[in-house]
Amino acid sequence: MIIRIMVLLACAALAACAQSTGAGSAPTSTPRTSRSLPPAPPGAVAWSKRFCTIVNDVQQGVWKTPTGHDADTPDELKQWWSAHYAGARDALATGTRLLAELGSAPVAGGDAAIRKLIDKFDAARRLAEDGEARMDALPAGSIEAGIGGIDQSAWPTIVRASANPF
């Protein structure tokens, strides 16, 4: 639980820091607090920003809808889902690889968060691969119930892994 809080705080801080004032707007003042926070460890902001970017890219990749695929017939729906699973598989594989390459975390709990996400994303990637293979194995003219059965057995878990990675 502490890992989640630390990582979420780091992501929230980065999101707040990423906002900038537009051209011509007055600079905003920093709100005063009764307690000052210690400065972030060297490299922590850059590491946290990269970490959050990787997680966001995985989320976006999983949810990206395949283009160029109509789904007017069961066969077209099967092709659409196969492409959707392939996109999710690729996003999860890339995220897993980039997390593994991120390096040692300069924030408390960061290394444990990376290991947990790698495991979660890799399990979801395997489900996406399986879903794609099962879609591709359906015979031509399969009914929508067969397609839906595959979808219902894999897609919700893939979505949960990316939508709520912590």
Short mmCIF file of N, CA and C in Angstrom, two decimals:
data_model
loop_
_atom_site.label_atom_id
_atom_site.label_comp_id
_atom_site.label_asym_id
_atom_site.label_seq_id
_atom_site.Cartn_x
_atom_site.Cartn_y
_atom_site.Cartn_z
N MET A 1 0.82 -1.18 0.00
CA MET A 1 0.00 0.00 0.00
C MET A 1 0.87 1.26 0.00
N ILE A 2 1.96 1.23 0.75
CA ILE A 2 2.85 2.39 0.79
C ILE A 2 3.46 2.63 -0.58
N ILE A 3 3.75 1.54 -1.30
CA ILE A 3 4.32 1.67 -2.65
C ILE A 3 3.34 2.42 -3.53
N ARG A 4 2.07 2.04 -3.47
CA ARG A 4 1.05 2.71 -4.27
C ARG A 4 1.00 4.19 -3.96
N ILE A 5 1.00 4.52 -2.68
CA ILE A 5 0.90 5.91 -2.28
C ILE A 5 2.10 6.70 -2.77
N MET A 6 3.30 6.14 -2.62
CA MET A 6 4.52 6.84 -3.06
C MET A 6 4.50 7.08 -4.57
N VAL A 7 4.13 6.06 -5.32
CA VAL A 7 4.12 6.18 -6.78
C VAL A 7 3.02 7.13 -7.22
N LEU A 8 1.84 7.02 -6.61
CA LEU A 8 0.75 7.92 -6.98
C LEU A 8 1.10 9.37 -6.64
N LEU A 9 1.74 9.59 -5.50
CA LEU A 9 2.16 10.94 -5.15
C LEU A 9 3.18 11.47 -6.14
N ALA A 10 4.11 10.62 -6.55
CA ALA A 10 5.11 11.04 -7.53
C ALA A 10 4.44 11.39 -8.85
N CYS A 11 3.48 10.58 -9.28
CA CYS A 11 2.77 10.86 -10.53
C CYS A 11 1.94 12.13 -10.42
N ALA A 12 1.28 12.33 -9.28
CA ALA A 12 0.49 13.54 -9.08
C ALA A 12 1.37 14.78 -9.08
N ALA A 13 2.53 14.67 -8.45
CA ALA A 13 3.45 15.81 -8.42
C ALA A 13 3.94 16.13 -9.81
N LEU A 14 4.21 15.10 -10.59
CA LEU A 14 4.67 15.33 -11.96
C LEU A 14 3.58 15.96 -12.80
N ALA A 15 2.36 15.51 -12.62
CA ALA A 15 1.25 16.08 -13.39
C ALA A 15 1.09 17.55 -13.06
N ALA A 16 1.20 17.88 -11.79
CA ALA A 16 1.08 19.28 -11.38
C ALA A 16 2.25 20.10 -11.92
N CYS A 17 3.43 19.54 -11.90
CA CYS A 17 4.61 20.26 -12.40
C CYS A 17 4.60 20.41 -13.91
N ALA A 18 3.94 19.49 -14.60
CA ALA A 18 3.94 19.52 -16.06
C ALA A 18 3.08 20.64 -16.61
N GLN A 19 2.15 21.15 -15.79
CA GLN A 19 1.30 22.24 -16.25
C GLN A 19 2.11 23.52 -16.26
N SER A 20 1.95 24.28 -17.32
CA SER A 20 2.67 25.54 -17.39
C SER A 20 1.68 26.64 -17.73
N THR A 21 2.07 27.86 -17.47
CA THR A 21 1.21 28.97 -17.80
C THR A 21 1.32 29.24 -19.28
N GLY A 22 0.25 29.65 -19.90
CA GLY A 22 0.24 29.95 -21.32
C GLY A 22 0.95 31.26 -21.60
N ALA A 23 1.23 31.51 -22.87
CA ALA A 23 1.91 32.73 -23.27
C ALA A 23 1.05 33.93 -22.90
N GLY A 24 1.64 34.90 -22.29
CA GLY A 24 0.93 36.11 -21.93
C GLY A 24 0.17 36.02 -20.63
N SER A 25 0.12 34.88 -20.00
CA SER A 25 -0.62 34.79 -18.75
C SER A 25 0.32 35.11 -17.59
N ALA A 26 -0.29 35.57 -16.54
CA ALA A 26 0.49 35.95 -15.37
C ALA A 26 1.00 34.71 -14.66
N PRO A 27 2.22 34.78 -14.15
CA PRO A 27 2.72 33.62 -13.41
C PRO A 27 1.90 33.41 -12.15
N THR A 28 1.74 32.17 -11.78
CA THR A 28 0.98 31.86 -10.57
C THR A 28 1.93 31.79 -9.39
N SER A 29 1.42 32.13 -8.23
CA SER A 29 2.26 32.06 -7.04
C SER A 29 2.15 30.66 -6.44
N THR A 30 3.18 30.27 -5.76
CA THR A 30 3.21 28.97 -5.10
C THR A 30 2.42 29.09 -3.81
N PRO A 31 1.45 28.19 -3.60
CA PRO A 31 0.68 28.27 -2.35
C PRO A 31 1.58 28.00 -1.15
N ARG A 32 1.32 28.72 -0.10
CA ARG A 32 2.10 28.52 1.13
C ARG A 32 1.48 27.42 1.95
N THR A 33 2.33 26.63 2.53
CA THR A 33 1.86 25.56 3.41
C THR A 33 2.52 25.74 4.76
N SER A 34 1.93 25.11 5.74
CA SER A 34 2.49 25.23 7.08
C SER A 34 3.71 24.33 7.25
N ARG A 35 3.93 23.42 6.31
CA ARG A 35 5.03 22.49 6.41
C ARG A 35 5.70 22.36 5.05
N SER A 36 6.98 22.49 5.03
CA SER A 36 7.71 22.35 3.77
C SER A 36 8.08 20.90 3.55
N LEU A 37 8.05 20.50 2.30
CA LEU A 37 8.47 19.15 1.94
C LEU A 37 9.95 19.18 1.61
N PRO A 38 10.64 18.08 1.91
CA PRO A 38 12.06 18.04 1.56
C PRO A 38 12.21 18.00 0.04
N PRO A 39 13.32 18.46 -0.45
CA PRO A 39 13.52 18.41 -1.91
C PRO A 39 13.59 16.95 -2.38
N ALA A 40 13.18 16.76 -3.60
CA ALA A 40 13.21 15.41 -4.18
C ALA A 40 14.66 14.97 -4.35
N PRO A 41 14.92 13.68 -4.15
CA PRO A 41 16.28 13.17 -4.36
C PRO A 41 16.72 13.43 -5.80
N PRO A 42 18.01 13.57 -6.02
CA PRO A 42 18.50 13.79 -7.39
C PRO A 42 18.01 12.70 -8.34
N GLY A 43 17.52 13.09 -9.45
CA GLY A 43 17.05 12.14 -10.45
C GLY A 43 15.65 11.62 -10.22
N ALA A 44 15.05 11.90 -9.07
CA ALA A 44 13.74 11.34 -8.75
C ALA A 44 12.65 11.89 -9.67
N VAL A 45 12.71 13.16 -9.97
CA VAL A 45 11.68 13.76 -10.82
C VAL A 45 11.77 13.18 -12.24
N ALA A 46 12.96 13.10 -12.78
CA ALA A 46 13.13 12.55 -14.13
C ALA A 46 12.71 11.08 -14.17
N TRP A 47 13.12 10.32 -13.17
CA TRP A 47 12.77 8.90 -13.12
C TRP A 47 11.26 8.75 -13.00
N SER A 48 10.64 9.51 -12.10
CA SER A 48 9.19 9.41 -11.90
C SER A 48 8.42 9.82 -13.15
N LYS A 49 8.91 10.85 -13.82
CA LYS A 49 8.26 11.29 -15.06
C LYS A 49 8.32 10.19 -16.10
N ARG A 50 9.46 9.54 -16.25
CA ARG A 50 9.62 8.45 -17.22
C ARG A 50 8.71 7.28 -16.84
N PHE A 51 8.68 6.94 -15.56
CA PHE A 51 7.83 5.86 -15.06
C PHE A 51 6.37 6.14 -15.40
N CYS A 52 5.90 7.33 -15.09
CA CYS A 52 4.50 7.68 -15.35
C CYS A 52 4.21 7.71 -16.84
N THR A 53 5.16 8.15 -17.64
CA THR A 53 4.97 8.18 -19.09
C THR A 53 4.82 6.76 -19.64
N ILE A 54 5.62 5.84 -19.15
CA ILE A 54 5.53 4.44 -19.60
C ILE A 54 4.16 3.87 -19.27
N VAL A 55 3.71 4.09 -18.03
CA VAL A 55 2.39 3.58 -17.61
C VAL A 55 1.29 4.20 -18.47
N ASN A 56 1.37 5.51 -18.71
CA ASN A 56 0.37 6.18 -19.53
C ASN A 56 0.38 5.63 -20.96
N ASP A 57 1.55 5.41 -21.51
CA ASP A 57 1.65 4.88 -22.87
C ASP A 57 1.03 3.47 -22.97
N VAL A 58 1.21 2.66 -21.94
CA VAL A 58 0.59 1.34 -21.92
C VAL A 58 -0.93 1.50 -21.91
N GLN A 59 -1.43 2.36 -21.05
CA GLN A 59 -2.87 2.57 -20.98
C GLN A 59 -3.43 3.03 -22.32
N GLN A 60 -2.78 3.99 -22.94
CA GLN A 60 -3.23 4.50 -24.23
C GLN A 60 -3.16 3.41 -25.29
N GLY A 61 -2.11 2.62 -25.29
CA GLY A 61 -1.95 1.57 -26.28
C GLY A 61 -2.99 0.47 -26.16
N VAL A 62 -3.33 0.11 -24.93
CA VAL A 62 -4.34 -0.94 -24.73
C VAL A 62 -5.70 -0.45 -25.22
N TRP A 63 -6.01 0.79 -24.96
CA TRP A 63 -7.33 1.32 -25.31
C TRP A 63 -7.44 1.82 -26.74
N LYS A 64 -6.33 1.89 -27.45
CA LYS A 64 -6.36 2.40 -28.83
C LYS A 64 -7.19 1.46 -29.70
N THR A 65 -8.16 2.03 -30.39
CA THR A 65 -9.04 1.25 -31.25
C THR A 65 -8.37 1.03 -32.60
N PRO A 66 -8.39 -0.20 -33.09
CA PRO A 66 -7.79 -0.46 -34.39
C PRO A 66 -8.47 0.35 -35.49
N THR A 67 -7.69 0.86 -36.39
CA THR A 67 -8.25 1.61 -37.51
C THR A 67 -8.20 0.74 -38.76
N GLY A 68 -9.05 1.08 -39.70
CA GLY A 68 -9.05 0.35 -40.96
C GLY A 68 -9.75 -0.99 -40.90
N HIS A 69 -10.49 -1.25 -39.84
CA HIS A 69 -11.21 -2.52 -39.72
C HIS A 69 -12.68 -2.21 -39.50
N ASP A 70 -13.52 -2.59 -40.45
CA ASP A 70 -14.96 -2.50 -40.25
C ASP A 70 -15.41 -3.75 -39.53
N ALA A 71 -16.49 -3.63 -38.81
CA ALA A 71 -16.99 -4.79 -38.07
C ALA A 71 -18.48 -4.97 -38.34
N ASP A 72 -18.82 -5.14 -39.62
CA ASP A 72 -20.22 -5.30 -40.00
C ASP A 72 -20.67 -6.76 -40.01
N THR A 73 -19.72 -7.67 -40.09
CA THR A 73 -20.04 -9.10 -40.10
C THR A 73 -19.26 -9.78 -38.98
N PRO A 74 -19.66 -10.98 -38.61
CA PRO A 74 -18.88 -11.68 -37.58
C PRO A 74 -17.41 -11.86 -37.96
N ASP A 75 -17.12 -12.13 -39.24
CA ASP A 75 -15.72 -12.29 -39.66
C ASP A 75 -14.95 -10.99 -39.50
N GLU A 76 -15.58 -9.87 -39.84
CA GLU A 76 -14.93 -8.58 -39.67
C GLU A 76 -14.76 -8.25 -38.19
N LEU A 77 -15.75 -8.63 -37.37
CA LEU A 77 -15.63 -8.42 -35.93
C LEU A 77 -14.48 -9.24 -35.36
N LYS A 78 -14.34 -10.46 -35.84
CA LYS A 78 -13.23 -11.32 -35.42
C LYS A 78 -11.89 -10.68 -35.78
N GLN A 79 -11.78 -10.14 -36.99
CA GLN A 79 -10.55 -9.47 -37.42
C GLN A 79 -10.28 -8.22 -36.58
N TRP A 80 -11.34 -7.48 -36.27
CA TRP A 80 -11.20 -6.27 -35.46
C TRP A 80 -10.65 -6.63 -34.08
N TRP A 81 -11.25 -7.65 -33.44
CA TRP A 81 -10.79 -8.05 -32.11
C TRP A 81 -9.37 -8.59 -32.16
N SER A 82 -9.04 -9.32 -33.18
CA SER A 82 -7.67 -9.83 -33.32
C SER A 82 -6.69 -8.66 -33.37
N ALA A 83 -7.01 -7.63 -34.16
CA ALA A 83 -6.15 -6.44 -34.24
C ALA A 83 -6.11 -5.70 -32.90
N HIS A 84 -7.22 -5.67 -32.19
CA HIS A 84 -7.26 -5.00 -30.88
C HIS A 84 -6.36 -5.74 -29.88
N TYR A 85 -6.45 -7.05 -29.87
CA TYR A 85 -5.58 -7.85 -28.99
C TYR A 85 -4.11 -7.66 -29.36
N ALA A 86 -3.81 -7.61 -30.66
CA ALA A 86 -2.42 -7.42 -31.10
C ALA A 86 -1.89 -6.06 -30.63
N GLY A 87 -2.71 -5.02 -30.74
CA GLY A 87 -2.30 -3.70 -30.27
C GLY A 87 -2.05 -3.67 -28.77
N ALA A 88 -2.94 -4.32 -28.02
CA ALA A 88 -2.76 -4.39 -26.57
C ALA A 88 -1.50 -5.19 -26.23
N ARG A 89 -1.30 -6.29 -26.92
CA ARG A 89 -0.10 -7.11 -26.70
C ARG A 89 1.16 -6.29 -26.92
N ASP A 90 1.20 -5.54 -28.00
CA ASP A 90 2.38 -4.74 -28.32
C ASP A 90 2.61 -3.64 -27.29
N ALA A 91 1.54 -2.97 -26.87
CA ALA A 91 1.66 -1.90 -25.87
C ALA A 91 2.16 -2.47 -24.54
N LEU A 92 1.63 -3.60 -24.14
CA LEU A 92 2.04 -4.22 -22.88
C LEU A 92 3.48 -4.74 -22.95
N ALA A 93 3.86 -5.31 -24.09
CA ALA A 93 5.23 -5.80 -24.25
C ALA A 93 6.22 -4.64 -24.22
N THR A 94 5.89 -3.55 -24.90
CA THR A 94 6.76 -2.38 -24.91
C THR A 94 6.87 -1.79 -23.50
N GLY A 95 5.74 -1.68 -22.81
CA GLY A 95 5.76 -1.15 -21.45
C GLY A 95 6.58 -2.01 -20.51
N THR A 96 6.45 -3.31 -20.63
CA THR A 96 7.23 -4.23 -19.80
C THR A 96 8.72 -4.06 -20.05
N ARG A 97 9.09 -3.98 -21.33
CA ARG A 97 10.50 -3.80 -21.68
C ARG A 97 11.04 -2.47 -21.17
N LEU A 98 10.28 -1.39 -21.36
CA LEU A 98 10.75 -0.07 -20.92
C LEU A 98 10.84 0.02 -19.40
N LEU A 99 9.90 -0.61 -18.69
CA LEU A 99 10.00 -0.62 -17.23
C LEU A 99 11.25 -1.38 -16.78
N ALA A 100 11.55 -2.49 -17.44
CA ALA A 100 12.74 -3.26 -17.08
C ALA A 100 14.02 -2.47 -17.35
N GLU A 101 13.99 -1.58 -18.35
CA GLU A 101 15.16 -0.78 -18.71
C GLU A 101 15.24 0.53 -17.91
N LEU A 102 14.24 0.81 -17.11
CA LEU A 102 14.18 2.09 -16.40
C LEU A 102 15.31 2.29 -15.41
N GLY A 103 15.79 1.23 -14.85
CA GLY A 103 16.90 1.34 -13.90
C GLY A 103 16.42 1.45 -12.47
N SER A 104 17.35 1.49 -11.58
CA SER A 104 17.06 1.53 -10.15
C SER A 104 16.31 2.81 -9.80
N ALA A 105 15.30 2.67 -8.98
CA ALA A 105 14.45 3.79 -8.62
C ALA A 105 15.09 4.66 -7.53
N PRO A 106 15.11 5.98 -7.74
CA PRO A 106 15.63 6.87 -6.72
C PRO A 106 14.56 7.27 -5.70
N VAL A 107 13.38 6.65 -5.77
CA VAL A 107 12.31 6.94 -4.82
C VAL A 107 11.97 5.67 -4.05
N ALA A 108 11.58 5.85 -2.81
CA ALA A 108 11.25 4.71 -1.96
C ALA A 108 10.09 3.93 -2.57
N GLY A 109 10.24 2.64 -2.65
CA GLY A 109 9.20 1.76 -3.17
C GLY A 109 9.15 1.67 -4.69
N GLY A 110 9.98 2.43 -5.37
CA GLY A 110 9.96 2.44 -6.83
C GLY A 110 10.34 1.10 -7.45
N ASP A 111 11.37 0.46 -6.92
CA ASP A 111 11.81 -0.83 -7.48
C ASP A 111 10.72 -1.89 -7.31
N ALA A 112 10.07 -1.90 -6.16
CA ALA A 112 8.98 -2.86 -5.93
C ALA A 112 7.81 -2.56 -6.86
N ALA A 113 7.51 -1.29 -7.09
CA ALA A 113 6.43 -0.92 -8.01
C ALA A 113 6.74 -1.38 -9.43
N ILE A 114 7.99 -1.22 -9.84
CA ILE A 114 8.39 -1.66 -11.18
C ILE A 114 8.21 -3.17 -11.31
N ARG A 115 8.69 -3.92 -10.32
CA ARG A 115 8.57 -5.39 -10.39
C ARG A 115 7.10 -5.80 -10.46
N LYS A 116 6.26 -5.15 -9.66
CA LYS A 116 4.84 -5.48 -9.64
C LYS A 116 4.20 -5.17 -10.99
N LEU A 117 4.52 -4.03 -11.56
CA LEU A 117 3.94 -3.66 -12.85
C LEU A 117 4.45 -4.56 -13.97
N ILE A 118 5.71 -4.90 -13.94
CA ILE A 118 6.24 -5.81 -14.97
C ILE A 118 5.48 -7.13 -14.92
N ASP A 119 5.27 -7.66 -13.73
CA ASP A 119 4.53 -8.92 -13.60
C ASP A 119 3.10 -8.76 -14.09
N LYS A 120 2.44 -7.67 -13.70
CA LYS A 120 1.05 -7.44 -14.08
C LYS A 120 0.92 -7.23 -15.59
N PHE A 121 1.78 -6.40 -16.15
CA PHE A 121 1.73 -6.13 -17.59
C PHE A 121 2.09 -7.37 -18.40
N ASP A 122 3.04 -8.16 -17.91
CA ASP A 122 3.43 -9.37 -18.63
C ASP A 122 2.30 -10.40 -18.62
N ALA A 123 1.60 -10.54 -17.50
CA ALA A 123 0.45 -11.45 -17.45
C ALA A 123 -0.64 -10.98 -18.41
N ALA A 124 -0.89 -9.69 -18.46
CA ALA A 124 -1.89 -9.15 -19.38
C ALA A 124 -1.45 -9.33 -20.83
N ARG A 125 -0.16 -9.19 -21.09
CA ARG A 125 0.36 -9.40 -22.44
C ARG A 125 0.11 -10.84 -22.89
N ARG A 126 0.35 -11.79 -21.98
CA ARG A 126 0.11 -13.20 -22.32
C ARG A 126 -1.38 -13.45 -22.62
N LEU A 127 -2.26 -12.79 -21.87
CA LEU A 127 -3.69 -12.91 -22.14
C LEU A 127 -4.04 -12.32 -23.51
N ALA A 128 -3.42 -11.19 -23.85
CA ALA A 128 -3.67 -10.58 -25.15
C ALA A 128 -3.17 -11.49 -26.28
N GLU A 129 -2.01 -12.08 -26.09
CA GLU A 129 -1.51 -13.03 -27.10
C GLU A 129 -2.46 -14.21 -27.26
N ASP A 130 -2.94 -14.73 -26.13
CA ASP A 130 -3.86 -15.85 -26.17
C ASP A 130 -5.18 -15.45 -26.83
N GLY A 131 -5.69 -14.27 -26.49
CA GLY A 131 -6.93 -13.79 -27.10
C GLY A 131 -6.80 -13.63 -28.60
N GLU A 132 -5.67 -13.07 -29.03
CA GLU A 132 -5.43 -12.91 -30.46
C GLU A 132 -5.36 -14.28 -31.15
N ALA A 133 -4.63 -15.21 -30.56
CA ALA A 133 -4.49 -16.54 -31.16
C ALA A 133 -5.84 -17.26 -31.22
N ARG A 134 -6.64 -17.12 -30.17
CA ARG A 134 -7.96 -17.76 -30.16
C ARG A 134 -8.90 -17.13 -31.18
N MET A 135 -8.82 -15.80 -31.33
CA MET A 135 -9.64 -15.14 -32.37
C MET A 135 -9.22 -15.62 -33.75
N ASP A 136 -7.93 -15.67 -33.99
CA ASP A 136 -7.42 -16.08 -35.29
C ASP A 136 -7.76 -17.54 -35.59
N ALA A 137 -7.91 -18.35 -34.55
CA ALA A 137 -8.20 -19.77 -34.74
C ALA A 137 -9.69 -20.04 -35.00
N LEU A 138 -10.55 -19.06 -34.75
CA LEU A 138 -11.97 -19.27 -35.02
C LEU A 138 -12.17 -19.47 -36.52
N PRO A 139 -13.00 -20.43 -36.88
CA PRO A 139 -13.23 -20.65 -38.31
C PRO A 139 -14.03 -19.50 -38.92
N ALA A 140 -13.89 -19.34 -40.22
CA ALA A 140 -14.67 -18.32 -40.93
C ALA A 140 -16.15 -18.59 -40.70
N GLY A 141 -16.90 -17.52 -40.56
CA GLY A 141 -18.34 -17.65 -40.35
C GLY A 141 -18.72 -17.96 -38.91
N SER A 142 -17.77 -17.83 -37.99
CA SER A 142 -18.08 -18.07 -36.58
C SER A 142 -19.17 -17.11 -36.12
N ILE A 143 -19.97 -17.58 -35.23
CA ILE A 143 -21.04 -16.72 -34.73
C ILE A 143 -20.49 -15.74 -33.70
N GLU A 144 -21.22 -14.67 -33.49
CA GLU A 144 -20.77 -13.63 -32.57
C GLU A 144 -20.59 -14.15 -31.15
N ALA A 145 -21.34 -15.17 -30.77
CA ALA A 145 -21.21 -15.72 -29.42
C ALA A 145 -19.82 -16.31 -29.20
N GLY A 146 -19.25 -16.92 -30.22
CA GLY A 146 -17.88 -17.46 -30.10
C GLY A 146 -16.87 -16.35 -29.91
N ILE A 147 -17.05 -15.28 -30.66
CA ILE A 147 -16.16 -14.12 -30.54
C ILE A 147 -16.32 -13.48 -29.17
N GLY A 148 -17.56 -13.32 -28.74
CA GLY A 148 -17.83 -12.72 -27.43
C GLY A 148 -17.31 -13.57 -26.28
N GLY A 149 -17.35 -14.88 -26.44
CA GLY A 149 -16.84 -15.76 -25.39
C GLY A 149 -15.35 -15.55 -25.17
N ILE A 150 -14.61 -15.40 -26.26
CA ILE A 150 -13.17 -15.14 -26.14
C ILE A 150 -12.95 -13.78 -25.51
N ASP A 151 -13.69 -12.80 -26.00
CA ASP A 151 -13.56 -11.44 -25.48
C ASP A 151 -13.83 -11.39 -23.98
N GLN A 152 -14.89 -12.01 -23.55
CA GLN A 152 -15.26 -11.97 -22.13
C GLN A 152 -14.28 -12.71 -21.24
N SER A 153 -13.56 -13.67 -21.79
CA SER A 153 -12.62 -14.43 -20.97
C SER A 153 -11.27 -13.74 -20.81
N ALA A 154 -10.95 -12.78 -21.68
CA ALA A 154 -9.61 -12.17 -21.64
C ALA A 154 -9.63 -10.66 -21.48
N TRP A 155 -10.47 -9.98 -22.23
CA TRP A 155 -10.37 -8.52 -22.31
C TRP A 155 -10.57 -7.82 -20.96
N PRO A 156 -11.53 -8.20 -20.12
CA PRO A 156 -11.68 -7.49 -18.84
C PRO A 156 -10.41 -7.51 -17.98
N THR A 157 -9.69 -8.60 -17.97
CA THR A 157 -8.46 -8.69 -17.17
C THR A 157 -7.37 -7.81 -17.77
N ILE A 158 -7.29 -7.78 -19.09
CA ILE A 158 -6.30 -6.92 -19.76
C ILE A 158 -6.59 -5.46 -19.43
N VAL A 159 -7.85 -5.08 -19.50
CA VAL A 159 -8.24 -3.70 -19.23
C VAL A 159 -7.95 -3.33 -17.78
N ARG A 160 -8.28 -4.21 -16.85
CA ARG A 160 -8.01 -3.92 -15.43
C ARG A 160 -6.52 -3.74 -15.17
N ALA A 161 -5.69 -4.54 -15.82
CA ALA A 161 -4.24 -4.45 -15.60
C ALA A 161 -3.69 -3.11 -16.06
N SER A 162 -4.27 -2.56 -17.12
CA SER A 162 -3.76 -1.29 -17.62
C SER A 162 -4.49 -0.09 -17.01
N ALA A 163 -5.78 -0.22 -16.76
CA ALA A 163 -6.55 0.90 -16.23
C ALA A 163 -6.21 1.19 -14.77
N ASN A 164 -5.93 0.15 -14.01
CA ASN A 164 -5.58 0.33 -12.60
C ASN A 164 -4.30 -0.45 -12.33
N PRO A 165 -3.18 0.05 -12.83
CA PRO A 165 -1.95 -0.73 -12.71
C PRO A 165 -1.43 -0.87 -11.28
N PHE A 166 -1.87 -0.02 -10.39
CA PHE A 166 -1.36 -0.09 -9.02
C PHE A 166 -2.33 -0.81 -8.13
#
